[in-house]
RNA sequence: UGGGGUGUAGCCAAGUGGUAAGGCAACAGACUUUGACUCUGUCAUUUCGCUGGUUCAAUCCCAGCCACCCCAA
C-alpha cells in the first residue's frame, strides 16, 4: 500500500518512516511548509529572521537526509495560503474576541488531515501517516483513537477535531512506542540528522516565539488597566487584554503592595470592550475556578456521549484528565458539569473527551460558569 | 517650620553594633507541537535617603541636612 508520510525533519516522523518501511508499506515522504515569515509579516519577536539558514530549510535538509538514508522518495509541498485562511485567520479572530485559541488542533483538521491528505490522494497514496504520538485502532469499518502508550507524549488532544474518514485514512506508527525507544531506534539505524535533535515546541510550523511580540505583528497593542477583581483597585497597566490568557501569572508586572502579602497575581477575567484585565491574588483565588462549561464545535470519531454520562476531559494539552458529566441542552453543544471546581478553564481552548484511554473526540470551550454565573 | 512618624533592590518588607531574611516583579533555564500553569536558578559588598561624628567595627548609636507622610495650626 502506498502511504504518504509527513516528514518534518524531526526524530519522530523519521522513525515513523523507518517503521512503516519495515512493515512493508510503500512510503513516500513529504515535507510540508505552511508558514512563511516574510510573506506573513512575522517580524516582531522572530528569533530566526537573521539566521543564515532558515530553520525550516534546516529541517527540510534534515528530512531529505532521512529519506535518502532510508531510500525513500522525498517530496515537498507548501500550504501557506491554506494555513493562513483556515487556521491563522481563525486564530486571530478568536484572539480578537478575547479568547485563547489552539491553532494546532485546527492545523490538524484543515492542513495535515485535509489539504495534505488530498495531496497524498492526488499522488496515488491511499493513506497518510504522521509521527504523532497517538494510537489508532480499526475495528470492522470504524477507526478509534486512543492515547499513545507513552502518556507523557500523548498528542490525541491535538487530533480531537479530525473526523472518522480522516482518522480512517491515517497511520500513527508511534502509538505503541515511547519517546525513549524512538530515539534509540534513530540511533540504532543511524539517522544522524535527527536522532539528537531537540523536540520541537511552539505553534506547529511557526515555532517557539515570545508570544506577546508574535501577536503584536497582527493585533495592535492597546494599553489598559489591570484591576483587582476583589477590590476594584487599579494595580497596573497591561499592553492589551488580548495578549493574556486566563490563569496567566507572568507578564503582569505587579509588585508588592503596602500592607499585603504578595502571593502573585493571576489573570481571571478579560473585558475586551473596556480593555480591562482582571486579576486575582494567589493561585487558589475563587475567581480562577469554574464548575461548568458549554462546549461547541463538537466532533466525535464515533458515537456521541450519552446524556448524563460521566467522562474525563482535558481542557488543555498535558493537563490531567478531569471528571465531568455530559448534558445536552441542544444538538450543537454540550453542557459539562464538573465533578469539582477546576482552575482556569479558558474559552477558545479545546475540550477533549476521554473514556479512560479512548479518545472520543472534542469541542471548543465556548462559555464557562461558576455557580451559575457566566464568567466570560 | 509646633508635635509625631518614615526613609533598606523595580515594588512590598525583615533586620541587628560585627559585616544586608523573605515575598512580588523581572530575567534565564527546565518542562511543552497552543497559550498558560509548574519547577529550578539569578537578582543590594560602588550597599541600607545624604553628610559628618562615636567605635577596632555602624544599616543599626549621635548630630545636622534632605524627602515624604500624619496630627495640630
GROMACS .gro file of C-alpha atoms (C1' of nucleotides) in nm:
model
  449
    1UNK     CA    1   0.000   0.000   0.000
    2UNK     CA    2   0.123   0.348  -0.086
    3UNK     CA    3   0.142   0.583   0.210
    4UNK     CA    4   0.247   0.946   0.219
    5UNK     CA    5   0.428   1.032   0.541
    6UNK     CA    6   0.458   1.384   0.673
    7UNK     CA    7   0.831   1.412   0.731
    8UNK     CA    8   0.907   1.719   0.940
    9UNK     CA    9   1.280   1.697   0.991
   10UNK     CA   10   1.232   1.579   1.349
   11UNK     CA   11   1.310   1.244   1.502
   12UNK     CA   12   0.951   1.127   1.544
   13UNK     CA   13   0.845   1.135   1.182
   14UNK     CA   14   1.183   1.000   1.076
   15UNK     CA   15   1.145   0.691   1.291
   16UNK     CA   16   0.787   0.663   1.169
   17UNK     CA   17   0.919   0.643   0.814
   18UNK     CA   18   1.155   0.364   0.911
   19UNK     CA   19   0.886   0.168   1.092
   20UNK     CA   20   0.641   0.195   0.803
   21UNK     CA   21   0.902   0.079   0.561
   22UNK     CA   22   0.983  -0.217   0.784
   23UNK     CA   23   0.616  -0.301   0.798
   24UNK     CA   24   0.611  -0.326   0.422
   25UNK     CA   25   0.442  -0.003   0.322
   26UNK     CA   26   0.536   0.177   0.006
   27UNK     CA   27   0.636   0.505   0.171
   28UNK     CA   28   0.663   0.844   0.007
   29UNK     CA   29   0.794   1.120   0.231
   30UNK     CA   30   0.669   1.474   0.206
   31UNK     CA   31   0.790   1.787   0.381
   32UNK     CA   32   0.523   2.047   0.447
   33UNK     CA   33   0.584   2.416   0.472
   34UNK     CA   34   0.289   2.617   0.597
   35UNK     CA   35   0.435   2.937   0.733
   36UNK     CA   36   0.639   3.198   0.553
   37UNK     CA   37   0.764   3.458   0.798
   38UNK     CA   38   0.826   3.721   0.534
   39UNK     CA   39   0.503   3.671   0.342
   40UNK     CA   40   0.310   3.662   0.670
   41UNK     CA   41   0.483   3.968   0.813
   42UNK     CA   42   0.607   3.768   1.111
   43UNK     CA   43   0.879   4.007   1.222
   44UNK     CA   44   0.845   4.115   1.586
   45UNK     CA   45   0.988   3.861   1.826
   46UNK     CA   46   1.103   3.630   1.548
   47UNK     CA   47   1.436   3.493   1.670
   48UNK     CA   48   1.533   3.333   1.340
   49UNK     CA   49   1.492   3.622   1.096
   50UNK     CA   50   1.862   3.695   1.081
   51UNK     CA   51   1.986   3.341   1.088
   52UNK     CA   52   2.192   3.238   0.792
   53UNK     CA   53   1.989   2.925   0.745
   54UNK     CA   54   1.617   2.942   0.792
   55UNK     CA   55   1.522   2.673   1.048
   56UNK     CA   56   1.259   2.544   0.808
   57UNK     CA   57   1.527   2.485   0.546
   58UNK     CA   58   1.744   2.314   0.806
   59UNK     CA   59   1.450   2.089   0.886
   60UNK     CA   60   1.395   2.022   0.517
   61UNK     CA   61   1.760   1.931   0.470
   62UNK     CA   62   1.747   1.701   0.773
   63UNK     CA   63   1.432   1.539   0.636
   64UNK     CA   64   1.598   1.486   0.297
   65UNK     CA   65   1.889   1.315   0.467
   66UNK     CA   66   1.647   1.082   0.645
   67UNK     CA   67   1.468   0.996   0.323
   68UNK     CA   68   1.797   0.936   0.149
   69UNK     CA   69   1.922   0.716   0.432
   70UNK     CA   70   1.606   0.508   0.419
   71UNK     CA   71   1.597   0.504   0.040
   72UNK     CA   72   1.258   0.672   0.023
   73UNK     CA   73   1.120   0.921  -0.225
   74UNK     CA   74   1.106   1.279  -0.098
   75UNK     CA   75   0.856   1.548  -0.190
   76UNK     CA   76   0.779   1.893  -0.068
   77UNK     CA   77   0.457   2.093  -0.060
   78UNK     CA   78   0.354   2.438   0.061
   79UNK     CA   79   0.018   2.511   0.222
   80UNK     CA   80   0.096   2.869   0.316
   81UNK     CA   81  -0.235   3.008   0.192
   82UNK     CA   82  -0.440   2.721   0.327
   83UNK     CA   83  -0.280   2.762   0.668
   84UNK     CA   84  -0.347   3.134   0.672
   85UNK     CA   85  -0.705   3.105   0.550
   86UNK     CA   86  -0.814   2.809   0.758
   87UNK     CA   87  -0.601   2.818   1.069
   88UNK     CA   88  -0.435   3.151   1.125
   89UNK     CA   89  -0.727   3.377   1.041
   90UNK     CA   90  -0.943   3.176   1.279
   91UNK     CA   91  -0.665   3.202   1.536
   92UNK     CA   92  -0.658   3.582   1.507
   93UNK     CA   93  -1.037   3.613   1.510
   94UNK     CA   94  -1.052   3.420   1.833
   95UNK     CA   95  -0.785   3.637   1.991
   96UNK     CA   96  -0.972   3.949   1.883
   97UNK     CA   97  -1.270   3.820   2.078
   98UNK     CA   98  -1.053   3.785   2.387
   99UNK     CA   99  -1.042   3.408   2.366
  100UNK     CA  100  -0.740   3.178   2.367
  101UNK     CA  101  -0.748   2.954   2.060
  102UNK     CA  102  -0.546   2.642   1.997
  103UNK     CA  103  -0.418   2.665   1.640
  104UNK     CA  104  -0.262   2.321   1.631
  105UNK     CA  105  -0.596   2.148   1.671
  106UNK     CA  106  -0.713   2.324   1.355
  107UNK     CA  107  -0.384   2.273   1.179
  108UNK     CA  108  -0.452   1.902   1.202
  109UNK     CA  109  -0.816   1.938   1.096
  110UNK     CA  110  -0.756   2.158   0.793
  111UNK     CA  111  -0.395   2.114   0.689
  112UNK     CA  112  -0.237   1.782   0.783
  113UNK     CA  113  -0.556   1.578   0.762
  114UNK     CA  114  -0.726   1.767   0.480
  115UNK     CA  115  -0.501   1.959   0.242
  116UNK     CA  116  -0.219   1.714   0.291
  117UNK     CA  117  -0.446   1.412   0.269
  118UNK     CA  118  -0.586   1.539  -0.059
  119UNK     CA  119  -0.235   1.597  -0.186
  120UNK     CA  120  -0.148   1.239  -0.096
  121UNK     CA  121  -0.452   1.107  -0.281
  122UNK     CA  122  -0.356   1.307  -0.590
  123UNK     CA  123  -0.017   1.145  -0.576
  124UNK     CA  124  -0.155   0.797  -0.569
  125UNK     CA  125  -0.139   0.733  -0.195
  126UNK     CA  126  -0.432   0.568  -0.026
  127UNK     CA  127  -0.329   0.681   0.319
  128UNK     CA  128  -0.117   0.931   0.503
  129UNK     CA  129   0.099   0.873   0.809
  130UNK     CA  130   0.211   1.105   1.084
  131UNK     CA  131   0.465   1.098   1.364
  132UNK     CA  132   0.204   1.190   1.622
  133UNK     CA  133   0.204   1.007   1.950
  134UNK     CA  134  -0.144   0.861   1.927
  135UNK     CA  135  -0.290   0.518   1.866
  136UNK     CA  136  -0.543   0.427   1.601
  137UNK     CA  137  -0.738   0.104   1.628
  138UNK     CA  138  -0.962  -0.015   1.346
  139UNK     CA  139  -1.246  -0.248   1.431
  140UNK     CA  140  -1.458  -0.351   1.136
  141UNK     CA  141  -1.519  -0.040   0.930
  142UNK     CA  142  -1.458   0.202   1.214
  143UNK     CA  143  -1.146   0.367   1.345
  144UNK     CA  144  -1.094   0.454   1.711
  145UNK     CA  145  -0.839   0.690   1.859
  146UNK     CA  146  -0.656   0.604   2.178
  147UNK     CA  147  -0.396   0.782   2.381
  148UNK     CA  148  -0.039   0.689   2.294
  149UNK     CA  149   0.135   0.427   2.503
  150UNK     CA  150   0.380   0.699   2.607
  151UNK     CA  151   0.129   0.904   2.803
  152UNK     CA  152   0.378   1.180   2.864
  153UNK     CA  153   0.392   1.246   2.489
  154UNK     CA  154   0.032   1.165   2.403
  155UNK     CA  155  -0.096   1.402   2.134
  156UNK     CA  156  -0.452   1.278   2.095
  157UNK     CA  157  -0.559   1.618   2.229
  158UNK     CA  158  -0.448   1.782   1.906
  159UNK     CA  159  -0.633   1.528   1.692
  160UNK     CA  160  -0.971   1.586   1.852
  161UNK     CA  161  -1.121   1.777   1.558
  162UNK     CA  162  -1.050   1.534   1.276
  163UNK     CA  163  -1.336   1.319   1.150
  164UNK     CA  164  -1.386   0.945   1.112
  165UNK     CA  165  -1.292   0.948   0.746
  166UNK     CA  166  -0.967   1.132   0.816
  167UNK     CA  167  -0.889   0.901   1.106
  168UNK     CA  168  -0.955   0.603   0.883
  169UNK     CA  169  -0.702   0.739   0.634
  170UNK     CA  170  -0.408   0.790   0.868
  171UNK     CA  171  -0.144   0.575   1.029
  172UNK     CA  172   0.033   0.660   1.355
  173UNK     CA  173   0.336   0.432   1.375
  174UNK     CA  174   0.441   0.566   1.715
  175UNK     CA  175   0.124   0.472   1.900
  176UNK     CA  176   0.287   0.193   2.096
  177UNK     CA  177   0.640   0.327   2.117
  178UNK     CA  178   0.787   0.551   2.383
  179UNK     CA  179   0.985   0.861   2.304
  180UNK     CA  180   1.286   0.691   2.457
  181UNK     CA  181   1.251   0.399   2.219
  182UNK     CA  182   1.210   0.635   1.924
  183UNK     CA  183   1.545   0.793   1.998
  184UNK     CA  184   1.702   0.450   2.047
  185UNK     CA  185   1.576   0.336   1.710
  186UNK     CA  186   1.703   0.655   1.547
  187UNK     CA  187   2.047   0.588   1.692
  188UNK     CA  188   2.041   0.221   1.602
  189UNK     CA  189   1.972   0.285   1.236
  190UNK     CA  190   2.192   0.593   1.223
  191UNK     CA  191   1.950   0.873   1.143
  192UNK     CA  192   2.223   1.120   1.226
  193UNK     CA  193   2.049   1.432   1.104
  194UNK     CA  194   1.762   1.397   1.354
  195UNK     CA  195   1.848   1.146   1.626
  196UNK     CA  196   1.968   1.401   1.880
  197UNK     CA  197   1.759   1.694   1.772
  198UNK     CA  198   1.573   1.868   2.048
  199UNK     CA  199   1.198   1.814   2.046
  200UNK     CA  200   1.024   2.097   1.867
  201UNK     CA  201   0.777   2.311   2.056
  202UNK     CA  202   0.571   2.619   1.994
  203UNK     CA  203   0.293   2.659   1.743
  204UNK     CA  204   0.323   2.390   1.477
  205UNK     CA  205   0.500   2.527   1.167
  206UNK     CA  206   0.566   2.860   1.335
  207UNK     CA  207   0.784   2.757   1.626
  208UNK     CA  208   0.893   2.900   1.958
  209UNK     CA  209   0.818   3.266   1.997
  210UNK     CA  210   0.784   3.535   2.252
  211UNK     CA  211   0.412   3.508   2.220
  212UNK     CA  212   0.319   3.863   2.301
  213UNK     CA  213   0.562   4.002   2.046
  214UNK     CA  214   0.443   3.750   1.791
  215UNK     CA  215   0.081   3.855   1.841
  216UNK     CA  216   0.178   4.221   1.815
  217UNK     CA  217   0.250   4.158   1.449
  218UNK     CA  218  -0.121   4.106   1.395
  219UNK     CA  219  -0.304   4.251   1.695
  220UNK     CA  220  -0.218   4.612   1.781
  221UNK     CA  221  -0.112   4.684   2.136
  222UNK     CA  222  -0.368   4.873   2.336
  223UNK     CA  223  -0.269   4.956   2.689
  224UNK     CA  224  -0.525   4.944   2.965
  225UNK     CA  225  -0.581   4.894   3.335
  226UNK     CA  226  -0.511   4.586   3.541
  227UNK     CA  227  -0.780   4.569   3.809
  228UNK     CA  228  -0.802   4.358   4.125
  229UNK     CA  229  -1.131   4.174   4.086
  230UNK     CA  230  -1.181   4.158   4.462
  231UNK     CA  231  -1.132   4.526   4.544
  232UNK     CA  232  -1.158   4.706   4.210
  233UNK     CA  233  -0.822   4.870   4.273
  234UNK     CA  234  -0.612   4.953   3.972
  235UNK     CA  235  -0.288   4.762   4.019
  236UNK     CA  236  -0.105   4.833   3.697
  237UNK     CA  237  -0.110   4.863   3.322
  238UNK     CA  238  -0.130   4.588   3.063
  239UNK     CA  239  -0.021   4.601   2.699
  240UNK     CA  240  -0.352   4.475   2.564
  241UNK     CA  241  -0.601   4.231   2.717
  242UNK     CA  242  -0.581   4.015   2.407
  243UNK     CA  243  -0.225   3.915   2.484
  244UNK     CA  244  -0.309   3.744   2.811
  245UNK     CA  245  -0.484   3.419   2.889
  246UNK     CA  246  -0.682   3.305   3.190
  247UNK     CA  247  -0.469   3.169   3.470
  248UNK     CA  248  -0.164   3.355   3.347
  249UNK     CA  249   0.080   3.486   3.606
  250UNK     CA  250   0.381   3.610   3.411
  251UNK     CA  251   0.395   3.944   3.240
  252UNK     CA  252   0.168   4.142   3.469
  253UNK     CA  253   0.448   4.330   3.643
  254UNK     CA  254   0.256   4.380   3.965
  255UNK     CA  255   0.493   4.420   4.258
  256UNK     CA  256   0.436   4.428   4.632
  257UNK     CA  257   0.155   4.631   4.784
  258UNK     CA  258   0.189   4.811   5.117
  259UNK     CA  259   0.049   4.608   5.400
  260UNK     CA  260  -0.037   4.298   5.197
  261UNK     CA  261   0.112   3.955   5.149
  262UNK     CA  262   0.223   3.913   4.789
  263UNK     CA  263   0.107   3.578   4.651
  264UNK     CA  264   0.139   3.657   4.285
  265UNK     CA  265  -0.142   3.782   4.063
  266UNK     CA  266  -0.328   3.566   3.813
  267UNK     CA  267  -0.548   3.669   3.520
  268UNK     CA  268  -0.906   3.569   3.598
  269UNK     CA  269  -1.118   3.773   3.355
  270UNK     CA  270  -1.077   3.974   3.036
  271UNK     CA  271  -1.309   4.260   2.948
  272UNK     CA  272  -1.233   4.325   2.582
  273UNK     CA  273  -1.482   4.611   2.541
  274UNK     CA  274  -1.350   4.809   2.836
  275UNK     CA  275  -0.996   4.684   2.778
  276UNK     CA  276  -0.965   4.583   3.142
  277UNK     CA  277  -0.765   4.287   3.264
  278UNK     CA  278  -0.896   4.149   3.591
  279UNK     CA  279  -0.660   3.968   3.824
  280UNK     CA  280  -0.690   3.775   4.148
  281UNK     CA  281  -0.436   3.733   4.425
  282UNK     CA  282  -0.286   3.388   4.470
  283UNK     CA  283  -0.326   3.071   4.269
  284UNK     CA  284  -0.621   2.948   4.474
  285UNK     CA  285  -0.848   3.251   4.450
  286UNK     CA  286  -1.210   3.157   4.390
  287UNK     CA  287  -1.228   3.377   4.081
  288UNK     CA  288  -0.990   3.144   3.899
  289UNK     CA  289  -1.226   2.849   3.926
  290UNK     CA  290  -1.533   2.735   3.740
  291UNK     CA  291  -1.778   2.447   3.777
  292UNK     CA  292  -1.947   2.409   3.440
  293UNK     CA  293  -1.895   2.498   3.075
  294UNK     CA  294  -2.061   2.499   2.736
  295UNK     CA  295  -1.866   2.315   2.468
  296UNK     CA  296  -1.944   2.371   2.100
  297UNK     CA  297  -1.776   2.280   1.769
  298UNK     CA  298  -1.836   1.921   1.871
  299UNK     CA  299  -1.663   1.643   1.686
  300UNK     CA  300  -1.679   1.276   1.769
  301UNK     CA  301  -1.497   1.000   1.589
  302UNK     CA  302  -1.782   0.759   1.652
  303UNK     CA  303  -2.081   0.764   1.887
  304UNK     CA  304  -2.165   1.078   2.081
  305UNK     CA  305  -2.153   1.057   2.459
  306UNK     CA  306  -2.483   0.987   2.628
  307UNK     CA  307  -2.691   1.233   2.825
  308UNK     CA  308  -2.580   1.213   3.187
  309UNK     CA  309  -2.270   1.014   3.105
  310UNK     CA  310  -1.966   1.064   3.323
  311UNK     CA  311  -1.643   1.111   3.127
  312UNK     CA  312  -1.299   1.258   3.158
  313UNK     CA  313  -1.189   1.565   2.969
  314UNK     CA  314  -0.874   1.760   2.906
  315UNK     CA  315  -0.922   2.135   2.892
  316UNK     CA  316  -0.563   2.197   2.793
  317UNK     CA  317  -0.286   1.988   2.643
  318UNK     CA  318  -0.089   1.791   2.902
  319UNK     CA  319  -0.333   1.869   3.176
  320UNK     CA  320  -0.452   1.575   3.380
  321UNK     CA  321  -0.791   1.427   3.291
  322UNK     CA  322  -1.077   1.578   3.487
  323UNK     CA  323  -1.415   1.422   3.560
  324UNK     CA  324  -1.730   1.577   3.414
  325UNK     CA  325  -2.094   1.488   3.344
  326UNK     CA  326  -2.246   1.537   2.999
  327UNK     CA  327  -2.569   1.726   2.936
  328UNK     CA  328  -2.734   1.820   2.607
  329UNK     CA  329  -2.935   2.142   2.616
  330UNK     CA  330  -2.948   2.139   2.235
  331UNK     CA  331  -2.795   1.947   1.946
  332UNK     CA  332  -2.499   2.168   1.879
  333UNK     CA  333  -2.344   2.195   2.222
  334UNK     CA  334  -2.270   2.005   2.538
  335UNK     CA  335  -2.305   2.144   2.886
  336UNK     CA  336  -2.042   1.999   3.114
  337UNK     CA  337  -2.092   1.982   3.486
  338UNK     CA  338  -1.759   1.941   3.660
  339UNK     CA  339  -1.700   1.693   3.941
  340UNK     CA  340  -1.514   1.965   4.125
  341UNK     CA  341  -1.417   2.327   4.071
  342UNK     CA  342  -1.150   2.345   3.802
  343UNK     CA  343  -0.898   2.620   3.755
  344UNK     CA  344  -0.850   2.841   3.450
  345UNK     CA  345  -1.088   2.669   3.210
  346UNK     CA  346  -1.049   2.903   2.914
  347UNK     CA  347  -1.285   2.986   2.626
  348UNK     CA  348  -1.130   2.905   2.291
  349UNK     CA  349  -0.925   2.614   2.418
  350UNK     CA  350  -1.003   2.261   2.313
  351UNK     CA  351  -1.205   2.032   2.535
  352UNK     CA  352  -1.123   1.671   2.456
  353UNK     CA  353  -1.333   1.380   2.580
  354UNK     CA  354  -1.186   1.056   2.707
  355UNK     CA  355  -1.315   0.727   2.838
  356UNK     CA  356  -1.000   0.600   3.005
  357UNK     CA  357  -0.752   0.585   2.716
  358UNK     CA  358  -1.013   0.602   2.443
  359UNK     CA  359  -1.039   0.949   2.291
  360UNK     CA  360  -1.397   1.013   2.184
  361UNK     CA  361  -1.345   1.348   2.017
  362UNK     CA  362  -1.357   1.706   2.127
  363UNK     CA  363  -1.504   2.050   2.110
  364UNK     CA  364  -1.417   2.408   2.184
  365UNK     CA  365  -1.479   2.569   2.520
  366UNK     CA  366  -1.732   2.841   2.449
  367UNK     CA  367  -1.870   2.958   2.783
  368UNK     CA  368  -1.754   2.899   3.137
  369UNK     CA  369  -1.963   2.928   3.452
  370UNK     CA  370  -1.917   2.938   3.825
  371UNK     CA  371  -2.218   2.888   4.050
  372UNK     CA  372  -2.448   2.955   3.758
  373UNK     CA  373  -2.286   3.283   3.657
  374UNK     CA  374  -2.125   3.323   3.315
  375UNK     CA  375  -1.762   3.414   3.355
  376UNK     CA  376  -1.674   3.534   3.007
  377U      C1'  377   0.878   7.541   6.006
  378G      C1'  378   0.482   7.325   6.656
  379G      C1'  379   0.446   6.789   6.751
  380G      C1'  380   0.493   6.283   6.573
  381G      C1'  381   0.644   5.923   6.205
  382U      C1'  382   0.904   5.714   5.790
  383G      C1'  383   1.320   5.676   5.450
  384U      C1'  384   1.669   4.905   5.306
  385A      C1'  385   1.696   4.636   4.543
  386G      C1'  386   1.164   4.793   4.024
  387C      C1'  387   0.754   4.711   4.436
  388C      C1'  388   0.640   4.532   4.935
  389A      C1'  389   0.937   4.409   5.361
  390A      C1'  390   1.264   4.172   5.790
  391G      C1'  391   1.687   4.303   6.040
  392U      C1'  392   2.100   4.358   6.416
  393G      C1'  393   2.682   4.746   6.654
  394G      C1'  394   3.032   4.278   6.358
  395U      C1'  395   2.974   4.281   5.818
  396A      C1'  396   2.204   4.300   5.435
  397A      C1'  397   1.584   3.743   5.569
  398G      C1'  398   1.168   3.667   5.275
  399G      C1'  399   0.784   3.774   4.916
  400C      C1'  400   0.619   4.006   4.449
  401A      C1'  401   0.803   4.159   3.985
  402A      C1'  402   1.185   4.089   3.624
  403C      C1'  403   1.535   3.786   3.370
  404A      C1'  404   1.740   3.296   3.246
  405G      C1'  405   1.681   2.771   3.217
  406A      C1'  406   1.378   2.309   3.259
  407C      C1'  407   0.908   2.119   3.110
  408U      C1'  408   0.599   2.160   2.643
  409U      C1'  409   0.393   2.054   1.887
  410U      C1'  410  -0.141   2.601   2.158
  411G      C1'  411  -0.138   2.985   2.511
  412A      C1'  412  -0.070   2.913   3.023
  413C      C1'  413   0.035   2.686   3.486
  414U      C1'  414   0.454   2.450   3.738
  415C      C1'  415   0.969   2.370   3.868
  416U      C1'  416   1.492   2.539   3.905
  417G      C1'  417   1.835   2.935   3.902
  418U      C1'  418   1.987   3.463   3.904
  419C      C1'  419   1.878   3.923   4.124
  420A      C1'  420   2.171   4.521   4.708
  421U      C1'  421   2.965   4.401   4.910
  422U      C1'  422   3.014   5.145   4.406
  423U      C1'  423   2.515   4.854   4.986
  424C      C1'  424   2.073   5.018   5.376
  425G      C1'  425   1.799   5.898   5.190
  426C      C1'  426   2.259   6.246   5.228
  427U      C1'  427   2.682   6.442   5.520
  428G      C1'  428   2.963   6.425   5.935
  429G      C1'  429   3.076   6.200   6.430
  430U      C1'  430   3.143   5.796   6.820
  431U      C1'  431   3.365   5.289   6.768
  432C      C1'  432   3.855   4.803   6.629
  433A      C1'  433   3.383   4.778   6.356
  434A      C1'  434   2.752   5.116   6.207
  435U      C1'  435   2.227   4.995   5.802
  436C      C1'  436   2.159   4.957   6.316
  437C      C1'  437   2.431   5.486   6.831
  438C      C1'  438   2.477   6.055   6.797
  439A      C1'  439   2.435   6.534   6.517
  440G      C1'  440   2.297   6.816   6.102
  441C      C1'  441   2.059   6.826   5.638
  442C      C1'  442   1.704   6.649   5.258
  443A      C1'  443   1.244   6.398   5.111
  444C      C1'  444   0.774   6.211   5.208
  445C      C1'  445   0.351   6.110   5.546
  446C      C1'  446   0.025   6.220   5.970
  447C      C1'  447  -0.166   6.544   6.357
  448A      C1'  448  -0.220   7.019   6.532
  449A      C1'  449  -0.246   7.504   6.303
   0.00000   0.00000   0.00000
